[in-house]
Amino acid sequence: MRESKYTIFSKIKNSDEYFLINILTGNADILDASHADKYTQLASGIEGSNDEFKSELIEKKYFISEIEEQRLYKSKYLDFVDSRDDDEVQLFFVPNYSCNFNCSYCYQDEYNNSPKAVDAVVIDAFFDYIKSEFSNRRKYITIFGGEPLLDSPIQKTAISFLISKANDNNLEVCFVTNGFSLVNYIDILKQAKIREIQVTLDGTADVHDKRRFLKGGNPTFEKIVEGIDACLANNIHVNLRMVIDKENVAELNHLSKFAIDKGWSKSDFFKTQVGRNYELHHCQESNDRLFDRLSLFEEIYKLTKENPHIFEFYKPAYSISKFLFENGELPEPLFDSCPACKTEWAFDYNGNIFSCTATVGKLEEKLGTFYPERTLNKSMVEDWESRDVLSIDECKNCEVQLACGGGCGSVAKNRTGKICSTDCRPIKGLLEIGMSAYFIQNS
């Protein structure tokens, strides 16, 4: 027996206690300092006198034979692949790359795509393509951009047609929008089977309007708030996203209060997420304002300790900590966190096919076309399909691989030139914070 390769052991932040987590075997425990010391000795090969504690560690498979662990790993991997093959597919469609905003951190600002309006024949071709190519998969559509809900007659006609086609195919639809024209689209959206509308606010009015403003500089906060109110009043699900960097992180407190006072956080049709402002495809002019993943959540941890009402608005995942707290068990092992060409594909109004939202619009990343003819670079698709922790050399001996899943394939490719390379997540640090936030502060 030896320590499992997949056991994560560390000290809980701001606590004298430690955690043991093994996603492969599905076990998680909190240890006091004394038992943590005994665990460290056993993991180092020093036999102690506490046979009962060692037996418990073996029973929970924190200590396991190499052969048994390999068998379990293989079994779990096959289960993961089978489950992923049965998963719902998210199909992104971009009706335009143009936008009425001039956000300070836009990652699409260097894309070179034609400004033409989407043609009905392209929309027809898109639905014909997904009907034939994804006929045996559960699926839904997410309308992306650019800004898909531009307030123009041509755009409203296109969106209405998209919704009509989705209804004909009994498909749910999501929208990713800046929210500025939501009020003007409510009657159109009510015709769809809406799963959710994702809208972004980067804080309360003063801060948001300095980051997410119209071309020309005019503010957007109040119009977006009106749109969110209209959606909730019509029982349309809203997923409010806040993009955070060092310039606006403190606004998480103020936006939380604003949403709570508005009554949004009490609605069954409202949820939230936090996005980190980061460099996806090119360097930002003010990259000194960016957090890395761990430092962002360290800051959020401090904010939630000082302002516990934030938890009513937003509950950080802290890797798998929130899942463990809310479900009383660990999630299944994550052998792959990159959905590209597996459970996610992206298509645009030019008839192009891409692997995911991170690559859509980058013509050098194009995989093929669905219009005017059907083409597909199978070699490129296979590269994306092959990416998981078994195909990434750096992942193979990493203790946190089954919580990380190798990260984002697009970010990894930007960094190294290879899809099968790492976008490492600071799993242990996130767990140190999360176990404190959910299991120590809440105890």
XYZ file of C-alpha atoms in Angstrom, residues 68-314:
247
model
C -6.050 -1.420 -7.708
C -5.620 2.298 -8.370
C -4.845 1.716 -12.048
C -7.940 -0.459 -12.421
C -10.130 2.120 -10.701
C -8.662 4.929 -12.812
C -9.340 3.049 -16.039
C -12.891 2.213 -14.966
C -13.652 5.814 -14.007
C -12.146 7.092 -17.254
C -14.343 4.809 -19.348
C -17.369 5.934 -17.328
C -16.385 9.568 -17.967
C -16.071 9.049 -21.720
C -19.411 7.230 -21.875
C -21.083 9.973 -19.857
C -19.558 12.733 -22.001
C -20.700 10.993 -25.179
C -24.241 11.054 -23.781
C -24.018 14.652 -22.552
C -26.008 17.500 -24.005
C -24.181 19.465 -26.703
C -24.068 23.248 -26.643
C -24.167 24.655 -30.170
C -23.146 28.310 -30.433
C -24.369 30.394 -33.332
C -22.952 33.849 -34.060
C -25.336 35.978 -36.184
C -22.817 38.863 -36.247
C -19.494 39.983 -34.772
C -20.459 43.656 -34.660
C -21.220 45.303 -31.346
C -22.635 48.574 -30.047
C -20.286 48.526 -27.031
C -16.641 49.535 -26.754
C -15.698 47.595 -23.607
C -12.281 48.317 -22.148
C -11.249 44.642 -22.191
C -12.862 43.260 -25.365
C -11.009 40.196 -26.694
C -12.727 40.299 -30.096
C -11.514 43.793 -30.983
C -8.795 42.462 -33.302
C -10.989 39.941 -35.125
C -11.273 40.470 -38.874
C -14.756 39.383 -39.940
C -17.103 40.911 -42.492
C -19.834 43.198 -41.083
C -22.625 41.810 -43.272
C -25.975 40.771 -41.793
C -26.831 37.114 -41.362
C -28.776 35.640 -44.257
C -31.870 33.461 -43.753
C -30.356 30.866 -46.068
C -27.364 30.556 -43.710
C -29.673 30.082 -40.732
C -31.523 27.365 -42.660
C -28.194 25.706 -43.489
C -27.142 25.836 -39.823
C -30.278 24.045 -38.673
C -30.002 21.504 -41.495
C -26.411 20.833 -40.467
C -27.054 20.315 -36.774
C -30.114 18.215 -37.530
C -28.024 15.782 -39.577
C -24.697 15.924 -37.711
C -26.079 15.935 -34.148
C -29.223 13.918 -34.739
C -28.540 11.457 -31.942
C -27.430 14.018 -29.344
C -29.361 16.086 -26.852
C -28.569 19.693 -27.703
C -29.425 23.337 -27.261
C -28.403 26.555 -29.000
C -26.629 29.572 -27.577
C -26.769 32.786 -29.605
C -23.469 34.613 -29.211
C -21.641 37.570 -30.740
C -20.499 40.302 -31.106
C -23.776 41.534 -29.757
C -26.637 39.374 -31.031
C -29.450 41.664 -29.823
C -28.610 44.821 -31.725
C -31.601 47.143 -31.879
C -32.269 47.219 -35.614
C -35.104 45.904 -37.807
C -32.713 43.648 -39.729
C -31.343 42.082 -36.542
C -34.771 41.614 -35.000
C -35.928 39.832 -38.142
C -32.890 37.541 -38.012
C -33.333 36.728 -34.322
C -37.051 36.088 -34.813
C -36.228 33.677 -37.626
C -33.594 31.919 -35.502
C -36.120 31.484 -32.712
C -38.753 30.196 -35.152
C -36.316 27.604 -36.495
C -35.322 26.567 -32.962
C -38.986 26.135 -32.067
C -39.557 24.035 -35.197
C -36.739 21.762 -34.011
C -37.928 21.800 -30.372
C -34.635 23.288 -29.176
C -34.042 25.488 -26.171
C -32.120 28.707 -26.734
C -29.735 30.797 -24.657
C -28.506 34.293 -25.423
C -25.212 35.892 -24.440
C -25.869 39.614 -24.636
C -24.604 42.893 -23.240
C -28.236 43.503 -22.277
C -28.536 47.040 -23.608
C -31.469 46.280 -25.928
C -33.127 43.541 -23.893
C -36.268 45.570 -23.228
C -36.810 45.990 -26.958
C -36.479 42.238 -27.511
C -38.729 40.949 -24.746
C -41.733 40.229 -26.993
C -39.473 38.356 -29.425
C -37.724 36.399 -26.671
C -41.057 35.358 -25.167
C -41.675 33.331 -28.331
C -38.648 31.121 -27.649
C -37.941 28.220 -25.340
C -35.440 30.301 -23.390
C -33.048 28.424 -21.137
C -31.317 31.586 -19.952
C -30.130 35.041 -20.925
C -26.552 35.813 -19.878
C -26.036 39.510 -19.161
C -22.969 41.304 -17.814
C -22.773 44.006 -15.157
C -19.316 44.919 -13.887
C -20.533 46.699 -10.777
C -22.904 49.507 -9.947
C -23.434 52.401 -12.330
C -20.309 54.532 -11.789
C -17.866 51.643 -12.175
C -19.761 49.642 -14.787
C -20.187 52.635 -17.081
C -16.430 53.267 -17.098
C -15.787 49.706 -18.321
C -18.759 48.765 -20.488
C -19.922 51.772 -22.476
C -21.417 52.412 -25.881
C -19.316 53.316 -28.870
C -19.224 57.055 -28.377
C -18.883 56.676 -24.612
C -22.495 56.835 -23.414
C -23.444 54.844 -20.262
C -25.203 51.469 -20.338
C -25.949 50.476 -16.732
C -29.520 51.749 -16.419
C -30.676 50.229 -19.702
C -29.209 46.850 -18.758
C -30.947 46.953 -15.371
C -34.242 47.699 -17.117
C -33.649 44.683 -19.337
C -32.958 42.372 -16.401
C -36.112 43.617 -14.665
C -38.116 42.958 -17.822
C -36.757 39.431 -18.170
C -37.507 38.514 -14.563
C -40.988 40.051 -14.794
C -41.637 37.729 -17.739
C -40.167 34.637 -16.020
C -37.153 34.550 -18.331
C -34.062 33.110 -16.633
C -31.200 35.569 -16.210
C -27.581 34.562 -15.601
C -25.873 37.739 -14.414
C -22.143 37.734 -15.045
C -19.610 40.081 -13.505
C -16.168 40.357 -15.137
C -13.628 41.133 -12.440
C -10.135 42.580 -12.303
C -8.285 44.753 -9.790
C -10.142 47.883 -10.892
C -13.595 46.631 -9.920
C -13.239 43.696 -7.524
C -14.547 45.751 -4.598
C -17.739 46.296 -6.599
C -18.724 42.689 -5.902
C -19.897 43.935 -2.520
C -21.849 46.875 -3.964
C -23.372 44.940 -6.865
C -24.449 42.243 -4.418
C -26.262 44.828 -2.297
C -27.829 46.334 -5.399
C -29.153 42.964 -6.628
C -30.416 42.015 -3.178
C -32.203 45.361 -2.782
C -33.746 44.918 -6.236
C -35.067 41.531 -5.153
C -33.206 39.763 -7.950
C -31.432 37.327 -5.644
C -34.784 36.045 -4.340
C -36.048 35.193 -7.811
C -36.105 31.598 -9.002
C -35.228 32.984 -12.440
C -31.963 34.630 -11.370
C -28.453 33.277 -10.914
C -24.946 34.701 -11.061
C -21.406 33.928 -12.109
C -18.064 35.696 -11.904
C -15.693 35.863 -14.855
C -12.031 36.760 -14.566
C -10.746 39.422 -16.929
C -7.768 37.731 -18.573
C -5.784 37.718 -21.804
C -7.329 35.174 -24.143
C -5.831 35.800 -27.581
C -3.796 38.977 -27.286
C -2.238 41.217 -24.645
C -4.371 43.876 -23.023
C -3.023 47.404 -22.774
C -3.497 47.480 -18.993
C -2.618 43.903 -18.107
C -1.296 44.994 -14.701
C -4.916 45.200 -13.578
C -5.465 41.480 -14.161
C -5.681 38.860 -11.427
C -4.399 35.362 -11.841
C -7.002 32.769 -10.959
C -5.847 32.162 -7.390
C -5.308 35.798 -6.408
C -8.799 36.667 -7.657
C -10.435 34.105 -5.411
C -8.217 35.034 -2.485
C -9.611 38.555 -2.869
C -13.185 37.251 -3.130
C -12.583 35.166 0.006
C -11.578 38.313 1.905
C -14.578 40.213 0.587
C -17.056 37.506 1.578
C -15.578 37.300 5.088
C -16.041 41.050 5.492
C -19.396 41.155 3.659
C -21.196 37.825 4.155
C -24.273 39.094 2.288
C -22.283 38.492 -0.917
C -23.081 34.785 -0.514
C -26.737 35.642 -1.124
C -25.716 37.022 -4.510
C -22.787 34.807 -5.495
